[in-house]
Tab-separated table of C-alpha atoms in Angstrom:
chain	number	residue	atom	x	y	z
H	52	UNK	CA	26.538	8.828	47.065
H	53	UNK	CA	24.650	10.662	44.355
H	54	UNK	CA	27.668	10.703	42.031
H	55	UNK	CA	28.216	7.008	42.637
H	56	UNK	CA	24.616	6.086	41.790
H	57	UNK	CA	24.722	8.098	38.563
H	58	UNK	CA	28.011	6.474	37.627
H	59	UNK	CA	26.593	3.001	38.222
H	60	UNK	CA	23.517	3.852	36.152
H	61	UNK	CA	25.751	5.077	33.339
H	62	UNK	CA	27.836	1.909	33.501
H	63	UNK	CA	24.659	-0.185	33.420
H	64	UNK	CA	23.384	1.724	30.410
H	65	UNK	CA	26.695	1.335	28.600
H	66	UNK	CA	26.435	-2.421	29.152
H	67	UNK	CA	22.836	-2.385	27.883
H	68	UNK	CA	23.821	-0.470	24.750
H	69	UNK	CA	26.527	-3.013	24.035
H	70	UNK	CA	24.006	-5.803	24.477
H	71	UNK	CA	21.536	-4.055	22.124
H	72	UNK	CA	24.240	-3.816	19.460
H	73	UNK	CA	25.046	-7.513	19.885
H	74	UNK	CA	21.376	-8.509	19.656
H	75	UNK	CA	20.972	-6.456	16.478
H	76	UNK	CA	23.994	-8.157	14.950
H	77	UNK	CA	22.681	-11.614	15.863
H	78	UNK	CA	19.200	-10.798	14.530
H	79	UNK	CA	20.658	-9.553	11.235
H	80	UNK	CA	22.598	-12.794	10.849
H	81	UNK	CA	19.393	-14.769	11.349
H	82	UNK	CA	17.529	-12.640	8.780
H	83	UNK	CA	20.205	-13.356	6.231
H	84	UNK	CA	19.763	-17.069	6.906
H	85	UNK	CA	15.984	-16.826	6.552
H	86	UNK	CA	15.437	-17.499	10.291
H	87	UNK	CA	13.122	-14.567	11.004
H	88	UNK	CA	11.110	-16.390	13.688
H	89	UNK	CA	14.299	-16.885	15.707
H	90	UNK	CA	15.288	-13.241	15.253
H	91	UNK	CA	12.050	-11.864	16.724
H	92	UNK	CA	12.829	-12.672	20.413
H	93	UNK	CA	16.216	-11.010	20.004
H	94	UNK	CA	14.599	-7.869	18.603
H	95	UNK	CA	11.999	-7.853	21.376
H	96	UNK	CA	14.752	-8.147	23.993
H	97	UNK	CA	16.637	-5.257	22.352
H	98	UNK	CA	13.509	-3.080	22.610
H	99	UNK	CA	13.182	-3.967	26.302
H	100	UNK	CA	16.797	-2.968	26.899
H	101	UNK	CA	16.323	0.429	25.249
H	102	UNK	CA	13.284	1.058	27.461
H	103	UNK	CA	15.462	0.122	30.436
H	104	UNK	CA	18.122	2.589	29.265
H	105	UNK	CA	15.549	5.368	29.018
H	106	UNK	CA	14.056	4.437	32.392
H	107	UNK	CA	17.460	4.660	34.089
H	108	UNK	CA	17.930	8.242	32.859
H	109	UNK	CA	16.115	11.460	33.615
H	110	UNK	CA	14.516	11.153	30.198
H	111	UNK	CA	14.994	9.868	26.684
H	112	UNK	CA	17.649	11.527	24.548
H	113	UNK	CA	16.980	11.998	20.812
H	114	UNK	CA	19.587	9.330	20.051
H	115	UNK	CA	17.818	6.872	22.354
H	116	UNK	CA	14.503	7.582	20.649
H	117	UNK	CA	16.013	7.116	17.195
H	118	UNK	CA	17.428	3.778	18.342
H	119	UNK	CA	14.063	2.775	19.804
H	120	UNK	CA	12.207	3.811	16.656
H	121	UNK	CA	14.602	1.884	14.447
H	122	UNK	CA	14.280	-1.254	16.569
H	123	UNK	CA	10.478	-1.056	16.639
H	124	UNK	CA	10.373	-0.474	12.879
H	125	UNK	CA	12.495	-3.564	12.258
H	126	UNK	CA	10.453	-5.549	14.756
H	127	UNK	CA	7.261	-4.553	12.956
H	128	UNK	CA	8.650	-5.966	9.724
H	129	UNK	CA	9.686	-9.219	11.398
H	130	UNK	CA	6.347	-9.651	13.155
H	131	UNK	CA	4.584	-9.271	9.802
H	132	UNK	CA	6.814	-11.983	8.376
H	133	UNK	CA	5.962	-14.428	11.190
H	134	UNK	CA	2.208	-13.808	10.904
H	135	UNK	CA	1.756	-11.592	13.971
H	136	UNK	CA	0.174	-8.573	12.252
H	137	UNK	CA	-1.543	-7.143	15.351
H	138	UNK	CA	1.763	-7.099	17.226
H	139	UNK	CA	3.405	-5.670	14.104
H	140	UNK	CA	0.963	-2.738	14.125
H	141	UNK	CA	1.719	-2.044	17.798
H	142	UNK	CA	5.455	-2.024	17.059
H	143	UNK	CA	4.978	0.325	14.104
H	144	UNK	CA	2.840	2.678	16.199
H	145	UNK	CA	5.617	2.757	18.798
H	146	UNK	CA	8.189	3.468	16.083
H	147	UNK	CA	6.161	6.395	14.754
H	148	UNK	CA	5.752	7.807	18.258
H	149	UNK	CA	9.499	7.630	18.917
H	150	UNK	CA	10.392	9.224	15.584
H	151	UNK	CA	7.695	11.868	16.103
H	152	UNK	CA	9.211	12.878	19.440
H	153	UNK	CA	12.584	13.320	17.733
H	154	UNK	CA	10.985	15.287	14.877
H	155	UNK	CA	9.566	17.663	17.502
H	156	UNK	CA	13.134	18.506	18.548
H	157	UNK	CA	13.859	19.830	15.050
H	158	UNK	CA	15.327	16.709	13.437
H	159	UNK	CA	13.744	17.055	9.979
H	160	UNK	CA	15.320	13.794	8.771
H	161	UNK	CA	12.768	11.963	10.934
H	162	UNK	CA	9.990	12.884	8.513
H	163	UNK	CA	11.198	10.279	6.002
H	164	UNK	CA	11.420	7.647	8.725
H	165	UNK	CA	7.843	8.379	9.770
H	166	UNK	CA	6.743	8.018	6.150
H	167	UNK	CA	8.478	4.631	5.984
H	168	UNK	CA	6.607	3.519	9.107
H	169	UNK	CA	3.275	4.633	7.648
H	170	UNK	CA	3.909	2.760	4.399
H	171	UNK	CA	4.780	-0.410	6.284
H	172	UNK	CA	1.648	0.014	8.413
H	173	UNK	CA	-0.484	0.333	5.281
H	174	UNK	CA	0.834	-3.004	4.007
H	175	UNK	CA	0.198	-4.583	7.413
H	176	UNK	CA	-3.396	-3.308	7.420
H	177	UNK	CA	-3.769	-4.850	3.981
H	178	UNK	CA	-2.552	-8.225	5.203
H	179	UNK	CA	-5.031	-8.029	8.096
H	180	UNK	CA	-7.896	-7.482	5.650
H	181	UNK	CA	-8.468	-3.932	6.919
H	182	UNK	CA	-9.011	-2.599	3.419
H	183	UNK	CA	-10.237	0.848	4.418
H	184	UNK	CA	-7.412	1.505	6.884
H	185	UNK	CA	-4.811	0.376	4.367
H	186	UNK	CA	-6.109	2.624	1.592
H	187	UNK	CA	-6.544	5.604	3.932
H	188	UNK	CA	-3.019	5.224	5.312
H	189	UNK	CA	-1.480	5.354	1.838
H	190	UNK	CA	-3.857	8.118	0.792
H	191	UNK	CA	-2.540	10.330	3.576
H	192	UNK	CA	1.099	9.493	2.854
H	193	UNK	CA	0.823	10.192	-0.881
H	194	UNK	CA	-1.171	13.369	-0.379
H	195	UNK	CA	1.381	14.698	2.121
H	196	UNK	CA	4.270	13.933	-0.235
H	197	UNK	CA	2.564	15.675	-3.145
H	198	UNK	CA	1.797	18.747	-1.024
H	199	UNK	CA	5.334	18.930	0.365
H	200	UNK	CA	7.076	18.618	-3.003
H	201	UNK	CA	10.869	18.495	-3.363
H	202	UNK	CA	12.972	19.733	-0.473
H	203	UNK	CA	16.335	20.179	-2.118
H	204	UNK	CA	17.345	17.194	-4.251
H	205	UNK	CA	14.641	16.633	-6.912
H	206	UNK	CA	16.089	13.253	-7.854
H	207	UNK	CA	15.797	11.981	-4.281
H	208	UNK	CA	12.238	13.333	-4.078
H	209	UNK	CA	11.238	11.547	-7.281
H	210	UNK	CA	12.792	8.292	-6.117
H	211	UNK	CA	10.879	8.578	-2.847
H	212	UNK	CA	7.660	9.424	-4.668
H	213	UNK	CA	8.101	6.420	-6.962
H	214	UNK	CA	8.307	4.139	-3.909
H	215	UNK	CA	5.158	5.656	-2.420
H	216	UNK	CA	3.141	5.492	-5.633
H	217	UNK	CA	4.187	1.900	-6.258
H	218	UNK	CA	2.957	0.924	-2.794
H	219	UNK	CA	-0.211	2.932	-3.393
H	220	UNK	CA	-0.878	0.907	-6.555
H	221	UNK	CA	-0.364	-2.311	-4.576
H	222	UNK	CA	-2.706	-1.242	-1.769
H	223	UNK	CA	-5.411	-0.174	-4.237
H	224	UNK	CA	-4.904	-3.328	-6.294
H	225	UNK	CA	-7.965	-5.371	-5.340
H	226	UNK	CA	-10.601	-2.748	-4.509
H	227	UNK	CA	-9.352	0.627	-5.697
H	228	UNK	CA	-10.491	2.604	-8.719
H	229	UNK	CA	-8.527	1.281	-11.744
H	230	UNK	CA	-7.845	4.863	-12.814
H	231	UNK	CA	-6.097	5.560	-9.494
H	232	UNK	CA	-4.124	2.330	-9.740
H	233	UNK	CA	-3.019	3.184	-13.258
H	234	UNK	CA	-2.162	6.792	-12.494
H	235	UNK	CA	0.090	5.553	-9.686
H	236	UNK	CA	1.749	2.769	-11.696
H	237	UNK	CA	2.191	4.911	-14.818
H	238	UNK	CA	3.745	7.718	-12.766
H	239	UNK	CA	6.266	5.286	-11.266
H	240	UNK	CA	7.274	4.131	-14.743
H	241	UNK	CA	7.689	7.741	-15.896
H	242	UNK	CA	9.648	8.806	-12.812
H	243	UNK	CA	12.127	5.926	-12.927
H	244	UNK	CA	12.635	5.813	-16.703
H	245	UNK	CA	13.144	9.588	-16.854
H	246	UNK	CA	15.827	9.187	-14.173
H	247	UNK	CA	17.251	6.023	-15.719
H	248	UNK	CA	20.797	7.282	-16.109
H	249	UNK	CA	20.962	8.427	-12.497
H	250	UNK	CA	19.322	5.246	-11.210
H	251	UNK	CA	22.010	3.222	-12.984
H	252	UNK	CA	24.687	5.064	-10.981
H	253	UNK	CA	23.158	4.174	-7.613
H	254	UNK	CA	25.204	1.896	-5.416
H	255	UNK	CA	23.285	-0.818	-3.614
H	256	UNK	CA	19.791	0.516	-4.385
H	257	UNK	CA	20.017	0.168	-8.172
H	258	UNK	CA	18.534	-3.343	-8.215
H	259	UNK	CA	15.722	-2.251	-5.916
H	260	UNK	CA	14.594	0.601	-8.174
H	261	UNK	CA	14.830	-1.586	-11.250
H	262	UNK	CA	12.516	-4.005	-9.442
H	263	UNK	CA	10.121	-1.165	-8.555
H	264	UNK	CA	10.077	-0.201	-12.247
H	265	UNK	CA	9.431	-3.816	-13.266
H	266	UNK	CA	6.620	-4.229	-10.729
H	267	UNK	CA	4.936	-0.930	-11.635
H	268	UNK	CA	5.142	-1.702	-15.358
H	269	UNK	CA	3.690	-5.153	-14.662
H	270	UNK	CA	0.746	-3.593	-12.822
H	271	UNK	CA	0.280	-1.111	-15.669
H	272	UNK	CA	0.383	-3.946	-18.226
H	273	UNK	CA	-2.397	-5.849	-16.455
H	274	UNK	CA	-4.607	-2.837	-15.699
H	275	UNK	CA	-4.306	-1.183	-19.126
H	276	UNK	CA	-5.188	-4.505	-20.738
H	277	UNK	CA	-8.167	-4.842	-18.409
H	278	UNK	CA	-9.409	-1.421	-19.521
H	279	UNK	CA	-9.062	-2.427	-23.192
H	280	UNK	CA	-5.916	-0.425	-23.956
H	281	UNK	CA	-3.951	-3.281	-25.538
H	282	UNK	CA	-1.255	-1.158	-27.209
H	283	UNK	CA	-0.433	0.724	-24.018
H	284	UNK	CA	-0.434	-2.585	-22.140
H	285	UNK	CA	2.041	-4.002	-24.650
H	286	UNK	CA	4.343	-0.984	-24.174
H	287	UNK	CA	4.218	-1.425	-20.406
H	288	UNK	CA	4.869	-5.138	-20.824
H	289	UNK	CA	7.976	-4.510	-22.904
H	290	UNK	CA	9.307	-2.152	-20.222
H	291	UNK	CA	8.679	-4.819	-17.571
H	292	UNK	CA	10.461	-7.647	-19.404
H	293	UNK	CA	13.293	-5.390	-20.594
H	294	UNK	CA	14.347	-4.886	-16.967
H	295	UNK	CA	16.288	-8.138	-17.123
H	296	UNK	CA	16.941	-9.526	-20.615
H	297	UNK	CA	14.967	-10.618	-23.643
H	298	UNK	CA	14.222	-14.294	-23.219
H	299	UNK	CA	15.597	-16.722	-25.768
H	300	UNK	CA	14.969	-20.433	-25.310
H	301	UNK	CA	18.648	-21.248	-25.672
H	302	UNK	CA	19.368	-19.001	-22.693
H	303	UNK	CA	16.765	-20.541	-20.337
H	304	UNK	CA	19.190	-22.715	-18.309
H	305	UNK	CA	21.688	-19.922	-17.717
H	306	UNK	CA	19.025	-17.319	-16.897
H	307	UNK	CA	17.266	-19.632	-14.468
H	308	UNK	CA	20.545	-20.379	-12.675
H	309	UNK	CA	21.320	-16.667	-12.397
H	310	UNK	CA	17.838	-15.765	-11.185
H	311	UNK	CA	17.864	-18.588	-8.674
H	312	UNK	CA	20.597	-16.644	-6.861
H	313	UNK	CA	18.562	-13.414	-6.737
H	314	UNK	CA	16.589	-12.265	-3.683
H	315	UNK	CA	13.176	-13.940	-3.822
H	316	UNK	CA	11.238	-10.684	-4.325
H	317	UNK	CA	13.186	-9.932	-7.513
H	318	UNK	CA	12.749	-13.457	-8.814
H	319	UNK	CA	9.012	-13.398	-8.113
H	320	UNK	CA	8.557	-10.061	-9.886
H	321	UNK	CA	10.375	-11.398	-12.958
H	322	UNK	CA	8.178	-14.496	-13.040
H	323	UNK	CA	5.018	-12.426	-12.728
H	324	UNK	CA	6.090	-10.002	-15.454
H	325	UNK	CA	6.982	-12.865	-17.812
H	326	UNK	CA	3.712	-14.692	-17.123
H	327	UNK	CA	1.604	-11.569	-17.700
H	328	UNK	CA	3.520	-10.743	-20.862
H	329	UNK	CA	2.950	-14.272	-22.089
H	330	UNK	CA	-0.804	-13.944	-21.526
H	331	UNK	CA	-0.897	-10.528	-23.186
H	332	UNK	CA	1.048	-11.574	-26.287
H	333	UNK	CA	-1.159	-14.653	-26.569
H	334	UNK	CA	-4.237	-12.396	-26.680
H	335	UNK	CA	-2.493	-10.243	-29.292
H	336	UNK	CA	-1.886	-13.288	-31.524
H	337	UNK	CA	1.883	-13.457	-30.950
H	338	UNK	CA	1.901	-17.162	-30.222
H	339	UNK	CA	5.643	-17.886	-30.370
H	340	UNK	CA	6.477	-14.947	-28.102
H	341	UNK	CA	3.708	-15.948	-25.707
H	342	UNK	CA	4.891	-19.542	-25.395
H	343	UNK	CA	8.474	-18.461	-24.858
H	344	UNK	CA	7.686	-16.116	-21.952
H	345	UNK	CA	5.118	-18.400	-20.341
H	346	UNK	CA	7.479	-21.381	-20.508
H	347	UNK	CA	10.273	-19.268	-19.032
H	348	UNK	CA	8.043	-18.138	-16.143
H	349	UNK	CA	6.927	-21.711	-15.425
H	350	UNK	CA	10.482	-23.051	-15.545
H	351	UNK	CA	11.654	-20.354	-13.116
H	352	UNK	CA	8.788	-20.804	-10.601
H	353	UNK	CA	5.752	-22.839	-11.626
H	354	UNK	CA	3.647	-21.867	-8.581
H	355	UNK	CA	4.144	-18.112	-8.968
H	356	UNK	CA	3.633	-18.345	-12.731
H	357	UNK	CA	0.406	-20.306	-12.258
H	358	UNK	CA	-1.013	-17.765	-9.828
H	359	UNK	CA	-0.021	-14.902	-12.117
H	360	UNK	CA	-1.806	-16.470	-15.073
H	361	UNK	CA	-4.922	-16.926	-12.940
H	362	UNK	CA	-4.777	-13.262	-11.888
H	363	UNK	CA	-4.437	-12.003	-15.447
H	364	UNK	CA	-7.539	-9.971	-16.308
H	365	UNK	CA	-7.606	-10.252	-20.091
H	366	UNK	CA	-8.216	-7.437	-22.551
H	367	UNK	CA	-11.233	-5.237	-21.900
H	368	UNK	CA	-12.627	-7.200	-18.958
H	369	UNK	CA	-11.137	-5.313	-16.000
H	370	UNK	CA	-13.041	-3.735	-13.090
H	371	UNK	CA	-15.234	-0.702	-13.718
H	372	UNK	CA	-13.694	2.706	-13.125
H	373	UNK	CA	-15.462	5.285	-11.000
H	374	UNK	CA	-15.828	7.571	-14.026
H	375	UNK	CA	-17.574	4.853	-16.027
H	376	UNK	CA	-19.794	3.991	-13.065
H	377	UNK	CA	-20.923	7.609	-12.706
H	378	UNK	CA	-21.825	7.872	-16.398
H	379	UNK	CA	-23.795	4.620	-16.189
H	380	UNK	CA	-25.562	5.833	-13.067
H	381	UNK	CA	-26.519	9.046	-14.860
H	382	UNK	CA	-28.070	7.056	-17.726
H	383	UNK	CA	-30.118	5.079	-15.217
H	384	UNK	CA	-31.093	7.879	-12.842
H	385	UNK	CA	-30.962	11.047	-14.924
H	386	UNK	CA	-29.000	14.282	-14.838
H	387	UNK	CA	-30.851	15.551	-11.782
H	388	UNK	CA	-29.564	12.679	-9.632
H	389	UNK	CA	-26.055	12.695	-11.138
H	390	UNK	CA	-25.264	16.337	-12.035
H	391	UNK	CA	-22.075	17.533	-13.721
H	392	UNK	CA	-20.336	18.394	-10.449
H	393	UNK	CA	-20.770	14.781	-9.294
H	394	UNK	CA	-19.503	13.450	-12.637
H	395	UNK	CA	-16.327	15.478	-12.103
H	396	UNK	CA	-15.520	13.407	-9.014
H	397	UNK	CA	-14.674	10.576	-11.401
H	398	UNK	CA	-12.071	12.712	-13.124
H	399	UNK	CA	-11.892	14.116	-16.638
H	400	UNK	CA	-11.890	11.567	-19.452
H	401	UNK	CA	-8.490	10.025	-20.230
H	402	UNK	CA	-6.774	12.105	-17.532
H	403	UNK	CA	-5.116	10.216	-14.710
H	404	UNK	CA	-3.406	12.880	-12.604
H	405	UNK	CA	-5.009	11.761	-9.349
H	406	UNK	CA	-3.514	9.040	-7.212
H	407	UNK	CA	-5.900	8.864	-4.250
H	408	UNK	CA	-9.592	9.176	-3.437
H	409	UNK	CA	-9.039	12.286	-1.302
H	410	UNK	CA	-7.645	14.142	-4.330
H	411	UNK	CA	-11.049	14.028	-6.021
H	412	UNK	CA	-12.079	17.268	-4.309
H	413	UNK	CA	-10.779	19.795	-1.743
H	414	UNK	CA	-10.539	18.607	1.848
H	415	UNK	CA	-13.372	20.902	2.906
H	416	UNK	CA	-15.686	19.066	0.458
H	417	UNK	CA	-14.900	15.465	1.401
H	418	UNK	CA	-17.996	14.912	3.525
H	419	UNK	CA	-20.339	16.734	1.114
H	420	UNK	CA	-18.948	14.810	-1.863
H	421	UNK	CA	-19.351	11.545	0.029
H	422	UNK	CA	-22.962	12.516	0.687
H	423	UNK	CA	-23.563	13.273	-3.000
H	424	UNK	CA	-22.177	9.864	-3.979
H	425	UNK	CA	-24.238	8.183	-1.256
H	426	UNK	CA	-27.372	9.755	-2.717
H	427	UNK	CA	-26.437	8.335	-6.127
H	428	UNK	CA	-25.877	4.885	-4.636
H	429	UNK	CA	-29.143	4.707	-2.676
H	430	UNK	CA	-31.507	3.978	-5.642
H	431	UNK	CA	-29.085	1.554	-7.384
H	432	UNK	CA	-29.831	-1.588	-5.359
H	433	UNK	CA	-30.520	-3.568	-8.550
H	434	UNK	CA	-27.057	-2.673	-9.861
H	435	UNK	CA	-24.628	-4.064	-7.255
H	436	UNK	CA	-21.532	-3.412	-9.363
H	437	UNK	CA	-22.332	0.305	-9.488
H	438	UNK	CA	-23.078	0.303	-5.760
H	439	UNK	CA	-19.733	-1.360	-5.008
H	440	UNK	CA	-17.728	0.985	-7.238
H	441	UNK	CA	-19.331	4.266	-6.195
H	442	UNK	CA	-20.150	3.299	-2.630
H	443	UNK	CA	-16.601	2.359	-1.723
H	444	UNK	CA	-15.317	5.733	-2.925
H	445	UNK	CA	-18.018	7.497	-0.894
H	446	UNK	CA	-17.077	5.426	2.168
H	447	UNK	CA	-13.416	6.404	1.800
H	448	UNK	CA	-14.344	10.086	1.525
H	449	UNK	CA	-16.497	9.855	4.650
H	450	UNK	CA	-13.685	8.158	6.563
H	451	UNK	CA	-11.136	10.712	5.323
H	452	UNK	CA	-13.389	13.579	6.390
H	453	UNK	CA	-13.947	12.109	9.853
H	454	UNK	CA	-10.199	11.661	10.355
H	455	UNK	CA	-9.593	15.424	9.984
H	456	UNK	CA	-12.787	16.680	11.644
H	457	UNK	CA	-12.158	19.316	14.322
H	458	UNK	CA	-15.399	18.417	16.127
H	459	UNK	CA	-15.994	14.672	15.790
H	460	UNK	CA	-19.342	14.804	17.603
H	461	UNK	CA	-20.732	17.467	15.286
H	462	UNK	CA	-19.366	15.554	12.302
H	463	UNK	CA	-21.144	12.366	13.376
H	464	UNK	CA	-24.416	14.216	13.962
H	465	UNK	CA	-24.262	15.582	10.421
H	466	UNK	CA	-23.001	12.510	8.563
H	467	UNK	CA	-23.115	9.178	10.389
H	468	UNK	CA	-26.695	8.210	9.575
H	469	UNK	CA	-26.123	8.637	5.829
H	470	UNK	CA	-22.796	6.828	6.140
H	471	UNK	CA	-24.469	3.914	7.930
H	472	UNK	CA	-27.090	3.522	5.172
H	473	UNK	CA	-24.340	3.643	2.555
H	474	UNK	CA	-22.363	0.941	4.366
H	475	UNK	CA	-25.443	-1.295	4.512
H	476	UNK	CA	-25.888	-0.947	0.767
H	477	UNK	CA	-22.196	-1.660	0.228
H	478	UNK	CA	-22.251	-4.815	2.338
H	479	UNK	CA	-25.254	-6.136	0.404
H	480	UNK	CA	-23.505	-5.455	-2.909
H	481	UNK	CA	-20.302	-7.245	-1.891
H	482	UNK	CA	-22.296	-10.111	-0.356
H	483	UNK	CA	-23.910	-10.664	-3.756
H	484	UNK	CA	-20.407	-10.860	-5.224
H	485	UNK	CA	-19.437	-13.423	-2.569
H	486	UNK	CA	-16.690	-11.202	-1.148
H	487	UNK	CA	-16.840	-11.863	2.579
H	488	UNK	CA	-13.419	-10.369	3.269
H	489	UNK	CA	-14.389	-6.797	2.497
H	490	UNK	CA	-17.829	-7.306	4.018
H	491	UNK	CA	-16.148	-7.939	7.376
H	492	UNK	CA	-14.138	-4.748	7.028
H	493	UNK	CA	-17.203	-2.687	6.112
H	494	UNK	CA	-19.253	-4.212	8.936
H	495	UNK	CA	-16.547	-3.110	11.355
H	496	UNK	CA	-17.037	0.472	10.174
H	497	UNK	CA	-20.823	0.061	10.257
H	498	UNK	CA	-20.638	-0.922	13.939
H	499	UNK	CA	-18.907	2.383	14.638
H	500	UNK	CA	-21.619	4.440	12.925
H	501	UNK	CA	-24.386	2.468	14.638
H	502	UNK	CA	-22.867	3.044	18.071
H	503	UNK	CA	-22.708	6.778	17.397
H	504	UNK	CA	-26.251	7.028	16.062
H	505	UNK	CA	-27.830	4.791	18.691
H	506	UNK	CA	-26.017	4.603	22.049
H	507	UNK	CA	-28.107	1.522	22.942
H	508	UNK	CA	-27.029	-0.340	19.813
H	509	UNK	CA	-25.244	-3.614	20.542
H	510	UNK	CA	-23.156	-4.560	17.490
H	511	UNK	CA	-23.151	-8.190	18.706
H	512	UNK	CA	-26.946	-8.406	18.916
H	513	UNK	CA	-27.103	-9.185	22.665
């Protein structure tokens, strides 16, 4: 009887595996047709079947866990696309857990899969408006990659690092320190252009890395211009537009037909690069060049081009960097309040070798450095831009320190009250700027600190 039951279970699992493969094939067909919403139930059913396979056995095999992780990872992407970000996060968490269990068996190739999950989770946090979580997720991924360094093939490592730094620049885009955004985008441009010959030999992925180069150069063009570095912005802009072909008016019809057949993400990145380059060359007095690229962008996709032109910063009118904010704070408050060691948190002048907030100081100093910045922020209530710039960096350092604390209770006793006051100042500063989105995110973190400091605190005011 025992042999017979095991045999039946095995036959049932074989049937389930066949059904999983069929569901994956059907879902892929729907993706290719742009029918993601119809693919989601198929993916969810495939996940259920894999759980049934594992439940029918004595335990999960590594191959089963890899299959489960892959299905959950794909499901997370689909759920993002159909505007179910909370469910997407749950699927991504499940994918990371499955891959982590396989990694524990010695399968080192799972490390890259876990990184991919974390990057996708960072983008999902961003779409949910969870600014802090998104930035922290990418901070940890980038820091881990930099600490690990190449493991064998340097080219593969640099390609992987370029993907991570590009995503880091995207995640930092709205609220991050411009110096960190630029260091990430500039590094991507350097990594891909220095490997240009090898990238051109890639099969299948070549177009993707060219698009990553174009997108990073487009970010660099906008941010360098915003910081007043027009010549560097122009160089980045030329790299961005050179990733397809120099635009001539006589070639518009043919180019637009060709680009209409491209995947939408490539087409959108080309439109954005052309629109930004048109705005930049206009500011530089190159009227004919400007009109040509702006007209091309509008003809290819008027909506994307219009949004890109609205998002263009202009020359010298970009957000304040942390380094600039610290120097301005010192002028207002004096050297005693902003000593040299605090100034160094902003980074040396004209040096952009840092990519994340946590790289501003050693891990053991995150909480202390956050406290130093919080003390700078406290007397700056009449300067909300300085509060926003410096306070957000302090908040990220506090959150990073808490995430690695060995004794969370002791950490909260030492730091939460100061963190709470900092968050209050930050919310006021962003409220003055009319930015309710980040205020909601910061208030969520403030509720946590209040609950720790005062166990009778009701964050809902009841």
